[in-house]
Amino acid sequence: NTMSLDWGYTDDNGPSTWAEKYPLAAGARQSPVDIDTSKATSDNSLVDREIDWSYPSNCSYRIVNTGYGWRVDTYGDDTALSGGPLSEVYKLEQFHCHWGATNDEGSEHTVDGKSYAAELHLVHWNSEKYSSFKEAASQPDGLAVLGVFMEIGNADNAELEKIISLIPKIIHKGQDSQASFDLDFGSLLPESKHYWTYLGSLTTPPCNECVIWTVFKEPITISERQLEVFRSLKSVGEEDAIEPEEGKLVKNYRPPLPLGNRVLRECGP
Ligand SMILES: NS(=O)(=O)c1ccc(C(=O)N2CCc3cc(O)c(O)cc3[C@@H]2c2ccccc2)cc1
Ligand SMILES: [Zn+2]
């Protein structure tokens, strides 16, 4: 029925149930993973191959409540991500975030078992080799996602505030808001470009194994108030008459899956 999403993060439709309807979720190249720093190899294949990104400073965006979080759709024409583990240039398609009900959980990747309070994902697709995002999402090197850990700090994150200020307009699933603001992506990313990288998947259904993951080592900070605004989103539409406190998206992260025999590489200490 319209009330229940066919997948989500509650006990009855959460990550442990996804493989029933989305068989790829049970694959051997799934994401997220726990980053065991002792397993990371710093072979010189990545040495001084920094991750290079160029994003426009002023652009028009659409923020949407997908039912499992907020997502900002960019019109990635003049965006470019290259270098690091990437052999081609990738275009930014969208970015979004994952969080938990309390600050001691919320990130998808963990580092030596430690969770951060949230994790930002910037999703890019291989526009050099493929003709659309959807086509790229069915290819092993189709997508490149940058993962940025978020920890609680005293100060608001000013760049994120431009997005957070739009959230009250998209409280219910399906709502969206068009905005054009000058987003300085550079400050949504940590100062240090040091990262881990491995081959993985979408962390939500359909869990396609199409992602080259790059997770920055250094977190950015977000305030508790800003994180509370994320948790005020609802996973149900305006028409779904439920109690005011019900349907709140207090968590939308997938717990880590086994790295298995995949290689985990790192660049920078
Ligand atoms: N967390 S993440 O790994 O960075 C990630 C990346 C992309 C996507 C994404 O764009 N998806 C997956 C979920 C989804 C749900 C929809 O209702 C929808 O309209 C589109 C998507 C897309 C998607 C769907 C099918 C194939 C590829 C992507 C989701 C999560
Ligand atoms: Zn994500």
mmCIF file of C-alpha atoms and ligand atoms in Angstrom:
data_model
loop_
_atom_site.group_PDB
_atom_site.id
_atom_site.type_symbol
_atom_site.label_atom_id
_atom_site.label_comp_id
_atom_site.label_asym_id
_atom_site.label_seq_id
_atom_site.Cartn_x
_atom_site.Cartn_y
_atom_site.Cartn_z
ATOM 1 C CA ASN A 1 0.000 0.000 0.000
ATOM 2 C CA THR A 2 1.154 3.589 -0.340
ATOM 3 C CA MET A 3 2.063 3.685 3.306
ATOM 4 C CA SER A 4 4.882 1.173 3.117
ATOM 5 C CA LEU A 5 7.950 1.774 0.915
ATOM 6 C CA ASP A 6 9.093 -1.495 -0.622
ATOM 7 C CA TRP A 7 12.395 -0.900 1.089
ATOM 8 C CA GLY A 8 13.552 1.447 3.812
ATOM 9 C CA TYR A 9 15.219 1.506 7.217
ATOM 10 C CA THR A 10 12.568 0.216 9.600
ATOM 11 C CA ASP A 11 12.541 -3.288 11.102
ATOM 12 C CA ASP A 12 10.130 -4.584 8.500
ATOM 13 C CA ASN A 13 11.727 -3.109 5.354
ATOM 14 C CA GLY A 14 15.305 -2.403 6.437
ATOM 15 C CA PRO A 15 18.722 -3.572 5.122
ATOM 16 C CA SER A 16 18.374 -7.163 6.414
ATOM 17 C CA THR A 17 15.259 -7.611 4.202
ATOM 18 C CA TRP A 18 16.518 -5.944 0.998
ATOM 19 C CA ALA A 19 17.944 -9.092 -0.645
ATOM 20 C CA GLU A 20 14.434 -10.595 -0.807
ATOM 21 C CA LYS A 21 13.347 -8.060 -3.443
ATOM 22 C CA TYR A 22 16.802 -6.853 -4.572
ATOM 23 C CA PRO A 23 19.063 -9.899 -5.033
ATOM 24 C CA LEU A 24 22.130 -7.753 -5.809
ATOM 25 C CA ALA A 25 22.075 -6.707 -2.134
ATOM 26 C CA ALA A 26 23.514 -10.148 -1.328
ATOM 27 C CA GLY A 27 26.486 -9.707 -3.723
ATOM 28 C CA ALA A 28 30.207 -9.923 -2.953
ATOM 29 C CA ARG A 29 30.948 -6.270 -3.927
ATOM 30 C CA GLN A 30 28.509 -4.474 -1.635
ATOM 31 C CA SER A 31 28.795 -1.145 0.174
ATOM 32 C CA PRO A 32 29.303 0.244 2.731
ATOM 33 C CA VAL A 33 32.214 -1.564 4.404
ATOM 34 C CA ASP A 34 34.125 -1.150 7.638
ATOM 35 C CA ILE A 35 37.457 0.462 6.712
ATOM 36 C CA ASP A 36 40.034 -1.649 8.567
ATOM 37 C CA THR A 37 42.944 0.790 8.404
ATOM 38 C CA SER A 38 45.460 -2.037 8.991
ATOM 39 C CA LYS A 39 44.294 -3.638 5.715
ATOM 40 C CA ALA A 40 44.681 -0.498 3.611
ATOM 41 C CA THR A 41 47.542 -0.752 1.103
ATOM 42 C CA SER A 42 49.285 2.396 -0.044
ATOM 43 C CA ASP A 43 50.756 0.987 -3.235
ATOM 44 C CA ASN A 44 52.310 3.666 -5.405
ATOM 45 C CA SER A 45 49.542 3.312 -8.040
ATOM 46 C CA LEU A 46 47.769 6.206 -6.352
ATOM 47 C CA VAL A 47 50.769 8.202 -5.208
ATOM 48 C CA ASP A 48 50.239 11.908 -6.041
ATOM 49 C CA ARG A 49 47.178 10.968 -8.103
ATOM 50 C CA GLU A 50 45.068 13.441 -6.203
ATOM 51 C CA ILE A 51 41.333 13.461 -6.601
ATOM 52 C CA ASP A 52 40.504 16.521 -8.733
ATOM 53 C CA TRP A 53 37.057 18.054 -8.761
ATOM 54 C CA SER A 54 35.647 21.147 -10.345
ATOM 55 C CA TYR A 55 32.104 22.196 -9.505
ATOM 56 C CA PRO A 56 30.333 25.433 -10.495
ATOM 57 C CA SER A 57 30.028 28.045 -7.784
ATOM 58 C CA ASN A 58 26.591 29.271 -8.819
ATOM 59 C CA CYS A 59 24.135 26.735 -10.110
ATOM 60 C CA SER A 60 20.469 25.820 -9.975
ATOM 61 C CA TYR A 61 19.550 22.753 -7.932
ATOM 62 C CA ARG A 62 16.487 20.728 -7.079
ATOM 63 C CA ILE A 63 16.193 19.311 -3.593
ATOM 64 C CA VAL A 64 13.759 16.416 -3.224
ATOM 65 C CA ASN A 65 12.481 14.251 -0.383
ATOM 66 C CA THR A 66 12.935 10.748 -1.795
ATOM 67 C CA GLY A 67 11.161 9.038 1.123
ATOM 68 C CA TYR A 68 14.519 7.809 2.368
ATOM 69 C CA GLY A 69 16.271 11.162 2.752
ATOM 70 C CA TRP A 70 16.933 14.417 0.957
ATOM 71 C CA ARG A 71 18.714 14.486 -2.411
ATOM 72 C CA VAL A 72 20.014 17.479 -4.333
ATOM 73 C CA ASP A 73 19.896 16.910 -8.076
ATOM 74 C CA THR A 74 22.558 18.935 -9.824
ATOM 75 C CA TYR A 75 22.577 19.674 -13.530
ATOM 76 C CA GLY A 76 26.070 18.366 -13.867
ATOM 77 C CA ASP A 77 27.052 20.064 -17.113
ATOM 78 C CA ASP A 78 30.122 21.895 -15.933
ATOM 79 C CA THR A 79 31.138 19.521 -13.178
ATOM 80 C CA ALA A 80 34.113 17.171 -13.380
ATOM 81 C CA LEU A 81 35.687 14.597 -11.105
ATOM 82 C CA SER A 82 38.920 12.849 -12.106
ATOM 83 C CA GLY A 83 42.208 11.532 -10.761
ATOM 84 C CA GLY A 84 42.727 9.284 -7.766
ATOM 85 C CA PRO A 85 41.422 5.808 -8.671
ATOM 86 C CA LEU A 86 39.479 7.118 -11.676
ATOM 87 C CA SER A 87 40.608 6.532 -15.253
ATOM 88 C CA GLU A 88 37.981 8.770 -16.832
ATOM 89 C CA VAL A 89 36.191 12.056 -16.050
ATOM 90 C CA TYR A 90 32.939 11.676 -14.092
ATOM 91 C CA LYS A 91 30.065 14.175 -13.877
ATOM 92 C CA LEU A 92 28.218 15.069 -10.646
ATOM 93 C CA GLU A 93 24.647 13.746 -10.788
ATOM 94 C CA GLN A 94 23.371 14.303 -7.238
ATOM 95 C CA PHE A 95 24.389 14.457 -3.624
ATOM 96 C CA HIS A 96 22.634 13.327 -0.457
ATOM 97 C CA CYS A 97 23.287 12.287 3.100
ATOM 98 C CA HIS A 98 22.835 9.381 5.545
ATOM 99 C CA TRP A 99 22.327 9.794 9.287
ATOM 100 C CA GLY A 100 21.195 7.996 12.450
ATOM 101 C CA ALA A 101 18.753 8.467 15.316
ATOM 102 C CA THR A 102 21.588 9.370 17.689
ATOM 103 C CA ASN A 103 25.012 10.925 17.075
ATOM 104 C CA ASP A 104 26.966 7.714 17.787
ATOM 105 C CA GLU A 105 25.679 6.131 14.551
ATOM 106 C CA GLY A 106 24.629 7.413 11.142
ATOM 107 C CA SER A 107 27.552 7.025 8.756
ATOM 108 C CA GLU A 108 27.489 4.094 6.331
ATOM 109 C CA HIS A 109 31.220 3.448 6.136
ATOM 110 C CA THR A 110 32.906 2.956 9.503
ATOM 111 C CA VAL A 111 36.617 3.279 10.345
ATOM 112 C CA ASP A 112 38.031 0.503 12.524
ATOM 113 C CA GLY A 113 34.474 -0.016 13.751
ATOM 114 C CA LYS A 114 33.869 3.674 14.523
ATOM 115 C CA SER A 115 30.719 5.302 13.138
ATOM 116 C CA TYR A 116 30.416 9.014 12.452
ATOM 117 C CA ALA A 117 27.177 10.943 12.991
ATOM 118 C CA ALA A 118 26.440 11.243 9.276
ATOM 119 C CA GLU A 119 27.961 10.711 5.822
ATOM 120 C CA LEU A 120 27.639 12.908 2.722
ATOM 121 C CA HIS A 121 27.689 11.204 -0.708
ATOM 122 C CA LEU A 122 28.513 13.044 -3.936
ATOM 123 C CA VAL A 123 27.392 10.750 -6.775
ATOM 124 C CA HIS A 124 29.128 11.031 -10.168
ATOM 125 C CA TRP A 125 28.786 9.002 -13.361
ATOM 126 C CA ASN A 126 31.283 8.080 -16.085
ATOM 127 C CA SER A 127 30.134 10.432 -18.844
ATOM 128 C CA GLU A 128 33.225 9.656 -20.926
ATOM 129 C CA LYS A 129 32.266 5.995 -21.434
ATOM 130 C CA TYR A 130 28.475 5.988 -20.990
ATOM 131 C CA SER A 131 25.635 8.125 -22.292
ATOM 132 C CA SER A 132 23.459 8.389 -19.192
ATOM 133 C CA PHE A 133 23.522 8.013 -15.428
ATOM 134 C CA LYS A 134 21.135 5.058 -15.614
ATOM 135 C CA GLU A 135 23.316 3.281 -18.185
ATOM 136 C CA ALA A 136 26.424 3.979 -16.122
ATOM 137 C CA ALA A 137 24.699 2.533 -13.042
ATOM 138 C CA SER A 138 24.681 -0.883 -14.748
ATOM 139 C CA GLN A 139 28.469 -0.860 -15.337
ATOM 140 C CA PRO A 140 31.274 -1.873 -12.952
ATOM 141 C CA ASP A 141 33.067 1.476 -13.448
ATOM 142 C CA GLY A 142 29.911 3.474 -14.038
ATOM 143 C CA LEU A 143 29.680 5.555 -10.874
ATOM 144 C CA ALA A 144 32.181 7.321 -8.620
ATOM 145 C CA VAL A 145 30.880 8.339 -5.192
ATOM 146 C CA LEU A 146 32.820 10.598 -2.828
ATOM 147 C CA GLY A 147 32.043 9.831 0.812
ATOM 148 C CA VAL A 148 32.576 12.533 3.424
ATOM 149 C CA PHE A 149 32.203 11.740 7.129
ATOM 150 C CA MET A 150 30.339 14.308 9.236
ATOM 151 C CA GLU A 151 30.943 14.743 12.953
ATOM 152 C CA ILE A 152 29.115 16.977 15.404
ATOM 153 C CA GLY A 153 30.794 20.329 16.046
ATOM 154 C CA ASN A 154 29.730 23.515 17.797
ATOM 155 C CA ALA A 155 29.442 25.566 14.634
ATOM 156 C CA ASP A 156 26.892 25.202 11.859
ATOM 157 C CA ASN A 157 28.294 24.194 8.503
ATOM 158 C CA ALA A 158 27.558 27.332 6.494
ATOM 159 C CA GLU A 159 27.445 25.613 3.077
ATOM 160 C CA LEU A 160 25.154 22.864 4.323
ATOM 161 C CA GLU A 161 22.937 25.536 5.871
ATOM 162 C CA LYS A 162 21.932 26.628 2.350
ATOM 163 C CA ILE A 163 20.526 23.119 1.823
ATOM 164 C CA ILE A 164 19.140 22.712 5.343
ATOM 165 C CA SER A 165 17.174 25.960 5.008
ATOM 166 C CA LEU A 166 15.183 24.287 2.201
ATOM 167 C CA ILE A 167 14.282 21.139 4.173
ATOM 168 C CA PRO A 168 11.162 22.622 5.823
ATOM 169 C CA LYS A 169 9.734 22.847 2.261
ATOM 170 C CA ILE A 170 10.207 19.117 1.593
ATOM 171 C CA ILE A 171 9.124 17.507 4.849
ATOM 172 C CA HIS A 172 6.974 14.917 3.086
ATOM 173 C CA LYS A 173 8.001 12.217 0.591
ATOM 174 C CA GLY A 174 7.770 13.410 -2.990
ATOM 175 C CA GLN A 175 8.011 17.113 -2.226
ATOM 176 C CA ASP A 176 10.724 19.070 -3.982
ATOM 177 C CA SER A 177 12.031 22.613 -4.119
ATOM 178 C CA GLN A 178 13.935 24.400 -6.856
ATOM 179 C CA ALA A 179 16.647 26.738 -5.757
ATOM 180 C CA SER A 180 19.631 28.363 -7.267
ATOM 181 C CA PHE A 181 22.334 29.208 -4.811
ATOM 182 C CA ASP A 182 26.054 29.604 -4.983
ATOM 183 C CA LEU A 183 27.155 26.410 -3.322
ATOM 184 C CA ASP A 184 30.856 26.234 -2.627
ATOM 185 C CA PHE A 185 31.332 22.456 -2.849
ATOM 186 C CA GLY A 186 34.956 22.970 -1.905
ATOM 187 C CA SER A 187 33.795 23.619 1.651
ATOM 188 C CA LEU A 188 31.521 20.570 1.684
ATOM 189 C CA LEU A 189 34.719 18.549 1.296
ATOM 190 C CA PRO A 190 37.469 18.237 3.911
ATOM 191 C CA GLU A 191 40.692 20.208 3.634
ATOM 192 C CA SER A 192 42.790 17.076 3.397
ATOM 193 C CA LYS A 193 42.456 15.118 0.171
ATOM 194 C CA HIS A 194 43.668 11.911 1.820
ATOM 195 C CA TYR A 195 41.266 9.042 1.141
ATOM 196 C CA TRP A 196 40.582 5.309 1.028
ATOM 197 C CA THR A 197 39.238 3.723 -2.166
ATOM 198 C CA TYR A 198 37.682 0.360 -3.066
ATOM 199 C CA LEU A 199 35.191 -1.155 -5.526
ATOM 200 C CA GLY A 200 31.617 -1.351 -4.206
ATOM 201 C CA SER A 201 27.950 -0.708 -4.818
ATOM 202 C CA LEU A 202 25.001 1.599 -4.308
ATOM 203 C CA THR A 203 24.207 1.476 -0.582
ATOM 204 C CA THR A 204 20.475 1.462 -1.305
ATOM 205 C CA PRO A 205 18.392 -0.829 -3.487
ATOM 206 C CA PRO A 206 18.835 -1.851 -6.236
ATOM 207 C CA CYS A 207 22.409 -2.106 -4.781
ATOM 208 C CA ASN A 208 24.047 -2.201 -8.237
ATOM 209 C CA GLU A 209 27.757 -3.115 -8.009
ATOM 210 C CA CYS A 210 28.765 -0.131 -10.112
ATOM 211 C CA VAL A 211 30.579 2.233 -7.733
ATOM 212 C CA ILE A 212 34.241 3.190 -7.405
ATOM 213 C CA TRP A 213 34.171 4.461 -3.800
ATOM 214 C CA THR A 214 36.448 7.192 -2.512
ATOM 215 C CA VAL A 215 36.029 7.953 1.207
ATOM 216 C CA PHE A 216 37.910 10.938 2.614
ATOM 217 C CA LYS A 217 39.823 10.303 5.823
ATOM 218 C CA GLU A 218 39.084 13.718 7.375
ATOM 219 C CA PRO A 219 35.509 14.468 8.499
ATOM 220 C CA ILE A 220 33.712 17.795 8.110
ATOM 221 C CA THR A 221 31.642 19.182 10.969
ATOM 222 C CA ILE A 222 27.899 19.798 11.219
ATOM 223 C CA SER A 223 25.947 21.087 14.210
ATOM 224 C CA GLU A 224 23.514 19.053 16.283
ATOM 225 C CA ARG A 225 20.735 21.470 15.272
ATOM 226 C CA GLN A 226 21.490 20.901 11.585
ATOM 227 C CA LEU A 227 21.391 17.145 12.074
ATOM 228 C CA GLU A 228 18.046 17.454 13.894
ATOM 229 C CA VAL A 229 16.642 19.171 10.788
ATOM 230 C CA PHE A 230 17.604 16.072 8.750
ATOM 231 C CA ARG A 231 15.736 13.888 11.259
ATOM 232 C CA SER A 232 12.590 16.024 10.853
ATOM 233 C CA LEU A 233 12.084 14.708 7.298
ATOM 234 C CA LYS A 234 9.243 12.251 6.809
ATOM 235 C CA SER A 235 9.336 9.031 4.828
ATOM 236 C CA VAL A 236 5.627 9.293 3.977
ATOM 237 C CA GLY A 237 3.665 11.612 1.732
ATOM 238 C CA GLU A 238 1.482 14.504 2.903
ATOM 239 C CA GLU A 239 -1.610 12.465 2.031
ATOM 240 C CA ASP A 240 -0.609 9.618 4.357
ATOM 241 C CA ALA A 241 -2.574 10.603 7.426
ATOM 242 C CA ILE A 242 -0.453 9.423 10.327
ATOM 243 C CA GLU A 243 0.412 10.707 13.784
ATOM 244 C CA PRO A 244 2.695 13.759 13.690
ATOM 245 C CA GLU A 245 5.583 11.866 15.292
ATOM 246 C CA GLU A 246 5.235 8.846 12.976
ATOM 247 C CA GLY A 247 7.097 8.406 9.705
ATOM 248 C CA LYS A 248 10.059 10.522 10.762
ATOM 249 C CA LEU A 249 13.273 9.665 8.919
ATOM 250 C CA VAL A 250 15.420 9.391 12.022
ATOM 251 C CA LYS A 251 17.839 6.977 10.361
ATOM 252 C CA ASN A 252 18.693 6.025 6.805
ATOM 253 C CA TYR A 253 22.071 4.270 6.857
ATOM 254 C CA ARG A 254 22.982 0.736 5.737
ATOM 255 C CA PRO A 255 25.337 -1.072 8.131
ATOM 256 C CA PRO A 256 28.697 -2.303 6.743
ATOM 257 C CA LEU A 257 29.004 -5.463 4.572
ATOM 258 C CA PRO A 258 32.106 -7.705 4.388
ATOM 259 C CA LEU A 259 35.028 -6.363 2.317
ATOM 260 C CA GLY A 260 35.743 -10.006 1.375
ATOM 261 C CA ASN A 261 38.751 -10.339 -0.925
ATOM 262 C CA ARG A 262 38.483 -6.792 -2.272
ATOM 263 C CA VAL A 263 41.557 -4.555 -2.155
ATOM 264 C CA LEU A 264 41.331 -1.437 0.036
ATOM 265 C CA ARG A 265 43.792 1.215 -1.126
ATOM 266 C CA GLU A 266 44.695 4.490 0.533
ATOM 267 C CA CYS A 267 46.288 7.729 -0.586
ATOM 268 C CA GLY A 268 47.866 9.892 2.039
ATOM 269 C CA PRO A 269 48.629 9.181 5.695
HETATM 270 N N1 LIG B 1 24.159 5.838 -1.198
HETATM 271 S S1 LIG B 1 24.793 5.808 -2.637
HETATM 272 O O1 LIG B 1 25.424 4.523 -2.831
HETATM 273 O O2 LIG B 1 25.680 6.944 -2.822
HETATM 274 C C1 LIG B 1 23.544 5.974 -3.833
HETATM 275 C C2 LIG B 1 23.886 6.403 -5.110
HETATM 276 C C3 LIG B 1 22.899 6.525 -6.098
HETATM 277 C C4 LIG B 1 21.592 6.212 -5.787
HETATM 278 C C5 LIG B 1 20.556 6.381 -6.864
HETATM 279 O O3 LIG B 1 20.644 7.324 -7.616
HETATM 280 N N2 LIG B 1 19.563 5.440 -7.044
HETATM 281 C C6 LIG B 1 19.295 4.293 -6.237
HETATM 282 C C7 LIG B 1 17.944 4.517 -5.557
HETATM 283 C C8 LIG B 1 16.918 5.098 -6.467
HETATM 284 C C9 LIG B 1 15.582 5.148 -6.072
HETATM 285 C C10 LIG B 1 14.644 5.741 -6.873
HETATM 286 O O4 LIG B 1 13.344 5.802 -6.491
HETATM 287 C C11 LIG B 1 15.012 6.314 -8.094
HETATM 288 O O5 LIG B 1 14.069 6.907 -8.855
HETATM 289 C C12 LIG B 1 16.321 6.270 -8.511
HETATM 290 C C13 LIG B 1 17.272 5.652 -7.714
HETATM 291 C C14 LIG B 1 18.670 5.598 -8.182
HETATM 292 C C15 LIG B 1 18.937 4.473 -9.133
HETATM 293 C C16 LIG B 1 17.955 3.579 -9.469
HETATM 294 C C17 LIG B 1 18.243 2.542 -10.369
HETATM 295 C C18 LIG B 1 19.523 2.386 -10.885
HETATM 296 C C19 LIG B 1 20.517 3.271 -10.499
HETATM 297 C C20 LIG B 1 20.232 4.320 -9.625
HETATM 298 C C21 LIG B 1 21.243 5.806 -4.511
HETATM 299 C C22 LIG B 1 22.231 5.679 -3.535
HETATM 300 ZN ZN ZN B 2 24.402 7.479 -0.153
#
